[in-house]
Amino acid sequence: MFADSKFSLLNRKEFVEAYVNHAFNTSVESLFQEFKRGFFLVCEQDLVRLFRPEELQGVLVGQDVHDWEKFKQNTSYGWRYHDRHPTIQMFWEVFDELTEEQRKDVLLQVLPSLTALTELDVSSNKEVGGVVHLLVSALPATQMRRLPFNSCYMSNESFTALALAVSYLRTVDISWCKVVGGHLALLLDALQPSVVSELRLCSCELTTDDMLHLAAVCRRGCLSSLRALDLSYNSLVGDNGWCSLFAAGGLGSLEDVDVSLRPSTSAPCSAWLPALLRALPQMPALARLAMQRWTADCQEREQLRYCLKKRSVLLERDPDLQDTLSTCKGNSQESLEESQPEEIGADRTGIYCQRATHFVALLLFF
């Protein structure tokens, strides 16, 4: 715009607007488009629109500052204490004067005294990954039932510390923690048999070896109480890993399983679908099966539909696959209808020949 124009007081506003647009938009357009493409490979575009900017930042990055007021409101007291007790009021007055780091230290010191604590949600907090060993050592491990660590940016050391504390957990959620990939055996070997009911490992960069180890754990019956299994967004797992998992058995209590791929990706499931079909009768409690972005031909989808037809199983697939399935069914029906006139014609020919034979026999008789 200003290539052939000189800067003056008259056009300074337009110049500033053009310069800002070039600095923040035009000059980085190609880089931003690549970032945008990669971002929406990880996050559903329709889902992102549901969040305001500050909410999306909290989900993806985590919260630097905890909502201590909500923490205070959700605190319950035992014995003769209550929120208006002088001792409790004095505690909160001192607590409010502490810095953010001091409050976290106090929380770690208070946790061992919470003898009735069974659930603690620390997910989506990027700083938690660095204090996992302190946190799990302060918790009453034998009575903890739910301790989600999804999206916590854990290191190898923090993941090892968590593995030592999951023995009694009924819900294990470490989704979106990339450090899990290649180290899942450390976590699975620490689980108590027939205790965990939910295992969520979404987008953990699991490998084929991880899946083979999970299959071995299932085969030993250690996950016989498992009701929900989330293995979505783990595209590094090969066909052999999926086949081994579904052929292992030991998932008779499973109600919900998700093996979907990331958005904007797809892969054929022909290699492991037969193993899944053979495993379905061994999963009588199954109510939901998510297979987003996995592709299959018409015959394979018909087989899957037939296996689930008499069961109340919610099958989640891409809409285009559902449309393709309808087309396959339509083509099958058309083929059947086209074959019917030929079959009818053949039947009529047989009847005519039979009648002619009887007529010739009567002539010969007389």
Short mmCIF file of C-alpha atoms in Angstrom, two decimals:
data_model
loop_
_atom_site.label_atom_id
_atom_site.label_comp_id
_atom_site.label_asym_id
_atom_site.label_seq_id
_atom_site.Cartn_x
_atom_site.Cartn_y
_atom_site.Cartn_z
CA MET A 1 0.00 0.00 0.00
CA PHE A 2 2.84 2.39 0.89
CA ALA A 3 5.35 1.09 -1.67
CA ASP A 4 4.84 4.13 -3.92
CA SER A 5 3.76 6.54 -1.19
CA LYS A 6 5.72 8.68 1.21
CA PHE A 7 5.05 8.71 4.91
CA SER A 8 3.45 11.93 6.19
CA LEU A 9 1.30 13.17 9.04
CA LEU A 10 -1.72 12.74 6.82
CA ASN A 11 -1.29 8.98 6.34
CA ARG A 12 0.46 8.03 9.55
CA LYS A 13 -2.58 6.20 10.90
CA GLU A 14 -2.83 4.07 7.76
CA PHE A 15 0.92 3.47 7.88
CA VAL A 16 0.83 2.24 11.49
CA GLU A 17 -2.11 -0.08 10.73
CA ALA A 18 -0.35 -1.47 7.65
CA TYR A 19 2.92 -1.95 9.56
CA VAL A 20 1.20 -3.75 12.43
CA ASN A 21 -0.70 -5.97 9.98
CA HIS A 22 2.56 -6.86 8.22
CA ALA A 23 4.42 -7.57 11.47
CA PHE A 24 1.72 -9.71 13.09
CA ASN A 25 -0.08 -11.22 10.09
CA THR A 26 1.48 -11.02 6.62
CA SER A 27 5.10 -11.71 7.55
CA VAL A 28 4.24 -14.82 9.57
CA GLU A 29 1.32 -16.10 7.50
CA SER A 30 3.10 -19.20 6.18
CA LEU A 31 4.49 -20.11 9.60
CA PHE A 32 1.12 -19.58 11.25
CA GLN A 33 -0.65 -21.79 8.72
CA GLU A 34 1.77 -24.64 9.48
CA PHE A 35 1.24 -24.13 13.21
CA LYS A 36 -2.53 -24.08 12.67
CA ARG A 37 -2.42 -27.27 10.64
CA GLY A 38 -0.41 -29.07 13.32
CA PHE A 39 -2.56 -27.68 16.14
CA PHE A 40 -5.79 -29.03 14.66
CA LEU A 41 -4.18 -32.43 14.16
CA VAL A 42 -4.07 -32.65 17.94
CA CYS A 43 -7.22 -30.74 18.92
CA GLU A 44 -10.68 -31.07 17.42
CA GLN A 45 -11.47 -27.83 15.58
CA ASP A 46 -15.14 -27.92 16.51
CA LEU A 47 -14.23 -28.56 20.14
CA VAL A 48 -11.82 -25.61 20.28
CA ARG A 49 -14.60 -23.22 19.29
CA LEU A 50 -16.43 -24.03 22.52
CA PHE A 51 -13.73 -22.35 24.66
CA ARG A 52 -12.90 -18.73 25.31
CA PRO A 53 -9.18 -17.87 24.87
CA GLU A 54 -8.41 -17.93 28.58
CA GLU A 55 -10.30 -21.23 29.02
CA LEU A 56 -8.43 -22.83 26.12
CA GLN A 57 -5.12 -21.71 27.62
CA GLY A 58 -6.05 -23.31 30.93
CA VAL A 59 -6.93 -26.61 29.23
CA LEU A 60 -3.80 -26.81 27.06
CA VAL A 61 -1.16 -25.19 29.25
CA GLY A 62 -2.52 -25.63 32.75
CA GLN A 63 -3.11 -23.24 35.60
CA ASP A 64 -0.18 -21.38 37.11
CA VAL A 65 -2.29 -20.13 40.01
CA HIS A 66 -4.69 -22.38 41.90
CA ASP A 67 -8.19 -21.26 42.79
CA TRP A 68 -7.68 -21.25 46.55
CA GLU A 69 -11.10 -19.75 47.23
CA LYS A 70 -12.74 -22.75 45.60
CA PHE A 71 -10.36 -24.97 47.53
CA LYS A 72 -11.52 -23.29 50.72
CA GLN A 73 -15.21 -23.66 49.80
CA ASN A 74 -14.80 -27.39 49.06
CA THR A 75 -12.99 -28.13 52.32
CA SER A 76 -14.95 -30.29 54.73
CA TYR A 77 -14.21 -30.52 58.45
CA GLY A 78 -14.49 -33.37 60.88
CA TRP A 79 -14.87 -33.93 64.57
CA ARG A 80 -16.01 -30.69 66.27
CA TYR A 81 -14.56 -28.30 63.69
CA HIS A 82 -16.57 -26.22 61.19
CA ASP A 83 -15.95 -23.26 58.89
CA ARG A 84 -16.83 -20.73 61.67
CA HIS A 85 -14.71 -22.35 64.33
CA PRO A 86 -12.07 -19.88 65.71
CA THR A 87 -9.20 -22.26 64.97
CA ILE A 88 -10.33 -22.77 61.38
CA GLN A 89 -10.80 -19.04 60.81
CA MET A 90 -7.34 -18.38 62.23
CA PHE A 91 -5.86 -20.99 59.88
CA TRP A 92 -7.40 -19.41 56.79
CA GLU A 93 -6.30 -15.92 57.85
CA VAL A 94 -2.70 -17.10 58.01
CA PHE A 95 -3.08 -19.13 54.82
CA ASP A 96 -4.35 -16.11 52.86
CA GLU A 97 -1.19 -14.18 53.73
CA LEU A 98 1.14 -16.82 52.26
CA THR A 99 2.67 -16.69 48.80
CA GLU A 100 1.65 -19.15 46.07
CA GLU A 101 4.66 -21.40 46.68
CA GLN A 102 4.15 -21.34 50.45
CA ARG A 103 0.52 -22.37 50.02
CA LYS A 104 1.59 -25.37 47.93
CA ASP A 105 4.09 -26.38 50.61
CA VAL A 106 1.38 -26.13 53.27
CA LEU A 107 -0.90 -28.30 51.14
CA LEU A 108 1.77 -31.00 50.89
CA GLN A 109 2.18 -30.93 54.66
CA VAL A 110 -1.57 -31.11 55.29
CA LEU A 111 -2.24 -34.04 52.91
CA PRO A 112 -0.97 -36.80 55.25
CA SER A 113 -3.49 -35.73 57.87
CA LEU A 114 -6.41 -36.10 55.43
CA THR A 115 -7.10 -39.67 56.42
CA ALA A 116 -10.47 -39.77 54.62
CA LEU A 117 -9.08 -38.51 51.29
CA THR A 118 -9.86 -40.89 48.40
CA GLU A 119 -9.87 -38.57 45.35
CA LEU A 120 -7.59 -35.74 44.26
CA ASP A 121 -7.76 -34.17 40.79
CA VAL A 122 -4.50 -32.46 39.81
CA SER A 123 -4.96 -32.68 36.04
CA SER A 124 -4.05 -29.85 33.63
CA ASN A 125 -1.53 -28.34 36.04
CA LYS A 126 1.81 -28.02 34.30
CA GLU A 127 3.77 -27.54 37.54
CA VAL A 128 2.47 -30.72 39.19
CA GLY A 129 4.74 -32.89 37.07
CA GLY A 130 7.76 -31.62 38.97
CA VAL A 131 6.41 -32.42 42.43
CA VAL A 132 4.80 -35.81 41.81
CA HIS A 133 7.23 -37.59 44.14
CA LEU A 134 6.41 -35.13 46.95
CA LEU A 135 2.68 -35.37 46.29
CA VAL A 136 2.39 -39.15 46.19
CA SER A 137 4.57 -39.53 49.28
CA ALA A 138 2.24 -37.20 51.19
CA LEU A 139 -0.99 -38.95 50.12
CA PRO A 140 -2.60 -41.85 52.00
CA ALA A 141 -1.75 -44.23 49.16
CA THR A 142 -3.62 -47.27 50.45
CA GLN A 143 -6.99 -45.49 50.39
CA MET A 144 -6.60 -43.37 47.24
CA ARG A 145 -9.04 -44.43 44.53
CA ARG A 146 -8.82 -41.66 41.94
CA LEU A 147 -5.80 -39.48 41.13
CA PRO A 148 -5.94 -38.13 37.53
CA PHE A 149 -2.66 -36.75 36.20
CA ASN A 150 -3.69 -36.07 32.60
CA SER A 151 -1.93 -33.13 30.88
CA CYS A 152 0.62 -32.66 33.67
CA TYR A 153 3.91 -32.57 31.71
CA MET A 154 5.55 -35.38 33.66
CA SER A 155 9.21 -36.32 33.37
CA ASN A 156 10.65 -39.84 33.54
CA GLU A 157 11.33 -39.36 37.25
CA SER A 158 7.82 -38.12 38.03
CA PHE A 159 6.26 -40.94 36.01
CA THR A 160 8.30 -43.46 37.96
CA ALA A 161 7.11 -41.88 41.22
CA LEU A 162 3.50 -42.07 40.03
CA ALA A 163 3.87 -45.74 39.08
CA LEU A 164 4.79 -46.51 42.67
CA ALA A 165 1.55 -44.94 43.91
CA VAL A 166 -1.05 -46.45 41.54
CA SER A 167 -1.32 -49.84 43.20
CA TYR A 168 -4.64 -49.08 44.87
CA LEU A 169 -6.15 -46.67 42.34
CA ARG A 170 -9.40 -47.62 40.67
CA THR A 171 -9.14 -44.85 38.08
CA VAL A 172 -5.85 -44.26 36.27
CA ASP A 173 -5.87 -41.28 33.90
CA ILE A 174 -2.54 -40.12 32.49
CA SER A 175 -3.78 -39.02 29.07
CA TRP A 176 -1.76 -36.50 27.06
CA CYS A 177 1.43 -37.40 28.95
CA LYS A 178 3.96 -38.24 26.24
CA VAL A 179 6.45 -39.73 28.68
CA VAL A 180 4.19 -42.79 29.03
CA GLY A 181 5.07 -44.00 25.54
CA GLY A 182 7.66 -46.77 25.75
CA HIS A 183 7.34 -46.97 29.56
CA LEU A 184 3.81 -48.31 30.02
CA ALA A 185 5.13 -51.57 31.48
CA LEU A 186 6.36 -49.68 34.53
CA LEU A 187 2.81 -48.53 35.27
CA LEU A 188 1.02 -51.77 34.43
CA ASP A 189 3.30 -53.91 36.56
CA ALA A 190 2.48 -51.75 39.58
CA LEU A 191 -1.29 -52.25 39.30
CA GLN A 192 -3.01 -54.55 41.74
CA PRO A 193 -4.95 -57.38 40.03
CA SER A 194 -8.70 -56.80 39.58
CA VAL A 195 -8.66 -53.34 41.15
CA VAL A 196 -8.52 -50.71 38.38
CA SER A 197 -11.86 -50.00 36.66
CA GLU A 198 -10.79 -47.12 34.38
CA LEU A 199 -7.58 -46.87 32.37
CA ARG A 200 -7.23 -43.78 30.19
CA LEU A 201 -4.14 -43.48 28.00
CA CYS A 202 -5.29 -41.05 25.31
CA SER A 203 -2.49 -39.47 23.24
CA CYS A 204 0.37 -41.01 25.22
CA GLU A 205 2.46 -41.95 22.16
CA LEU A 206 2.09 -45.62 23.02
CA THR A 207 4.15 -48.06 20.98
CA THR A 208 3.50 -51.58 19.75
CA ASP A 209 5.59 -52.93 22.63
CA ASP A 210 3.40 -51.01 25.08
CA MET A 211 0.32 -52.63 23.58
CA LEU A 212 1.91 -56.09 23.70
CA HIS A 213 2.61 -55.60 27.39
CA LEU A 214 -0.96 -54.44 27.97
CA ALA A 215 -2.17 -57.58 26.19
CA ALA A 216 -0.01 -59.73 28.46
CA VAL A 217 -1.49 -58.04 31.54
CA CYS A 218 -5.01 -58.69 30.21
CA ARG A 219 -4.13 -62.30 29.50
CA ARG A 220 -3.12 -62.80 33.14
CA GLY A 221 -6.52 -61.51 34.25
CA CYS A 222 -5.11 -58.44 36.01
CA LEU A 223 -7.64 -56.14 34.31
CA SER A 224 -10.71 -58.30 34.76
CA SER A 225 -12.50 -55.44 36.57
CA LEU A 226 -11.74 -52.87 33.88
CA ARG A 227 -14.85 -51.06 32.64
CA ALA A 228 -13.42 -48.17 30.59
CA LEU A 229 -10.35 -48.33 28.33
CA ASP A 230 -9.26 -45.24 26.37
CA LEU A 231 -6.44 -45.89 23.89
CA SER A 232 -7.38 -43.18 21.42
CA TYR A 233 -4.90 -40.98 19.51
CA ASN A 234 -2.04 -43.50 19.69
CA SER A 235 -1.12 -43.85 16.04
CA LEU A 236 2.34 -45.35 16.71
CA VAL A 237 0.78 -48.70 17.66
CA GLY A 238 1.13 -51.21 14.84
CA ASP A 239 -1.38 -53.81 13.67
CA ASN A 240 0.38 -56.50 15.71
CA GLY A 241 -0.23 -54.51 18.89
CA TRP A 242 -3.96 -54.13 18.27
CA CYS A 243 -4.29 -57.81 17.28
CA SER A 244 -2.56 -58.93 20.46
CA LEU A 245 -4.74 -56.76 22.66
CA PHE A 246 -8.04 -58.03 21.28
CA ALA A 247 -6.85 -61.64 21.15
CA ALA A 248 -5.64 -61.57 24.76
CA GLY A 249 -9.07 -61.80 26.42
CA GLY A 250 -9.51 -60.98 30.09
CA LEU A 251 -11.77 -57.95 29.46
CA GLY A 252 -15.13 -59.45 30.30
CA SER A 253 -16.22 -56.42 32.38
CA LEU A 254 -15.32 -53.85 29.72
CA GLU A 255 -18.17 -51.43 28.98
CA ASP A 256 -16.43 -48.62 27.08
CA VAL A 257 -13.46 -48.82 24.71
CA ASP A 258 -12.03 -46.07 22.49
CA VAL A 259 -9.37 -46.76 19.85
CA SER A 260 -10.04 -43.72 17.67
CA LEU A 261 -7.30 -42.00 15.69
CA ARG A 262 -6.47 -38.31 15.71
CA PRO A 263 -8.55 -35.91 13.61
CA SER A 264 -7.40 -35.46 10.00
CA THR A 265 -5.74 -38.90 10.06
CA SER A 266 -6.92 -42.34 9.01
CA ALA A 267 -5.64 -45.91 8.74
CA PRO A 268 -7.08 -49.27 7.67
CA CYS A 269 -8.19 -51.68 10.39
CA SER A 270 -8.37 -54.76 8.16
CA ALA A 271 -5.39 -56.42 9.87
CA TRP A 272 -6.82 -56.39 13.40
CA LEU A 273 -10.58 -56.20 12.82
CA PRO A 274 -10.97 -60.03 12.72
CA ALA A 275 -9.37 -60.22 16.17
CA LEU A 276 -11.83 -57.62 17.44
CA LEU A 277 -14.78 -59.50 15.94
CA ARG A 278 -13.68 -62.72 17.63
CA ALA A 279 -13.23 -60.86 20.94
CA LEU A 280 -16.69 -59.24 20.99
CA PRO A 281 -18.53 -62.32 22.33
CA GLN A 282 -16.10 -62.30 25.27
CA MET A 283 -17.17 -58.73 26.14
CA PRO A 284 -20.81 -59.15 27.18
CA ALA A 285 -20.90 -55.83 29.06
CA LEU A 286 -19.66 -53.71 26.13
CA ALA A 287 -21.90 -50.66 25.60
CA ARG A 288 -19.70 -48.29 23.54
CA LEU A 289 -17.07 -48.87 20.88
CA ALA A 290 -15.35 -45.82 19.34
CA MET A 291 -13.40 -46.37 16.11
CA GLN A 292 -13.16 -42.88 14.65
CA ARG A 293 -10.94 -42.51 11.56
CA TRP A 294 -10.34 -46.25 11.11
CA THR A 295 -11.28 -47.33 7.58
CA ALA A 296 -12.64 -50.67 6.38
CA ASP A 297 -14.24 -52.04 3.24
CA CYS A 298 -17.95 -52.77 2.86
CA GLN A 299 -17.70 -56.44 3.78
CA GLU A 300 -15.75 -55.72 6.96
CA ARG A 301 -18.20 -53.06 8.07
CA GLU A 302 -21.08 -55.43 7.37
CA GLN A 303 -19.42 -58.05 9.58
CA LEU A 304 -18.98 -55.54 12.39
CA ARG A 305 -22.59 -54.37 12.06
CA TYR A 306 -23.82 -57.95 12.12
CA CYS A 307 -21.86 -58.72 15.31
CA LEU A 308 -23.31 -55.68 17.07
CA LYS A 309 -26.82 -55.92 15.60
CA LYS A 310 -28.36 -57.91 18.45
CA ARG A 311 -26.53 -56.00 21.17
CA SER A 312 -27.10 -52.48 22.49
CA VAL A 313 -23.60 -51.30 21.60
CA LEU A 314 -23.06 -47.70 20.55
CA LEU A 315 -20.65 -47.78 17.61
CA GLU A 316 -18.95 -44.41 17.02
CA ARG A 317 -17.52 -43.92 13.56
CA ASP A 318 -17.10 -41.10 11.12
CA PRO A 319 -20.29 -39.94 9.35
CA ASP A 320 -18.78 -40.62 5.93
CA LEU A 321 -18.17 -44.24 6.92
CA GLN A 322 -21.79 -44.52 8.03
CA ASP A 323 -22.90 -43.17 4.66
CA THR A 324 -20.61 -45.65 2.90
CA LEU A 325 -22.13 -48.46 4.92
CA SER A 326 -25.61 -47.41 3.84
CA THR A 327 -24.42 -47.40 0.24
CA CYS A 328 -22.97 -50.89 0.68
CA LYS A 329 -26.26 -52.15 2.09
CA GLY A 330 -28.12 -50.49 -0.77
CA ASN A 331 -25.88 -52.08 -3.36
CA SER A 332 -26.32 -55.48 -1.72
CA GLN A 333 -30.08 -55.11 -1.78
CA GLU A 334 -30.04 -53.97 -5.42
CA SER A 335 -27.90 -56.97 -6.35
CA LEU A 336 -30.35 -59.25 -4.58
CA GLU A 337 -33.31 -57.69 -6.38
CA GLU A 338 -31.55 -57.96 -9.73
CA SER A 339 -30.84 -61.63 -9.14
CA GLN A 340 -34.43 -62.46 -8.26
CA PRO A 341 -35.92 -62.23 -11.83
CA GLU A 342 -33.22 -64.59 -13.10
CA GLU A 343 -33.98 -67.06 -10.31
CA ILE A 344 -37.72 -66.79 -11.02
CA GLY A 345 -37.10 -67.27 -14.73
CA ALA A 346 -35.00 -70.33 -14.02
CA ASP A 347 -37.74 -71.78 -11.81
CA ARG A 348 -40.37 -71.23 -14.52
CA THR A 349 -38.16 -72.94 -17.11
CA GLY A 350 -37.83 -75.95 -14.82
CA ILE A 351 -41.62 -76.11 -14.39
CA TYR A 352 -42.21 -75.92 -18.15
CA CYS A 353 -39.67 -78.70 -18.80
CA GLN A 354 -41.28 -80.86 -16.12
CA ARG A 355 -44.74 -80.36 -17.64
CA ALA A 356 -43.43 -81.14 -21.13
CA THR A 357 -41.88 -84.37 -19.84
CA HIS A 358 -45.19 -85.44 -18.31
CA PHE A 359 -47.02 -84.63 -21.57
CA VAL A 360 -44.62 -86.74 -23.66
CA ALA A 361 -45.00 -89.60 -21.18
CA LEU A 362 -48.76 -89.50 -21.55
CA LEU A 363 -48.53 -89.60 -25.33
CA LEU A 364 -46.28 -92.64 -25.19
CA PHE A 365 -48.67 -94.33 -22.77
CA PHE A 366 -51.58 -94.01 -25.12
#
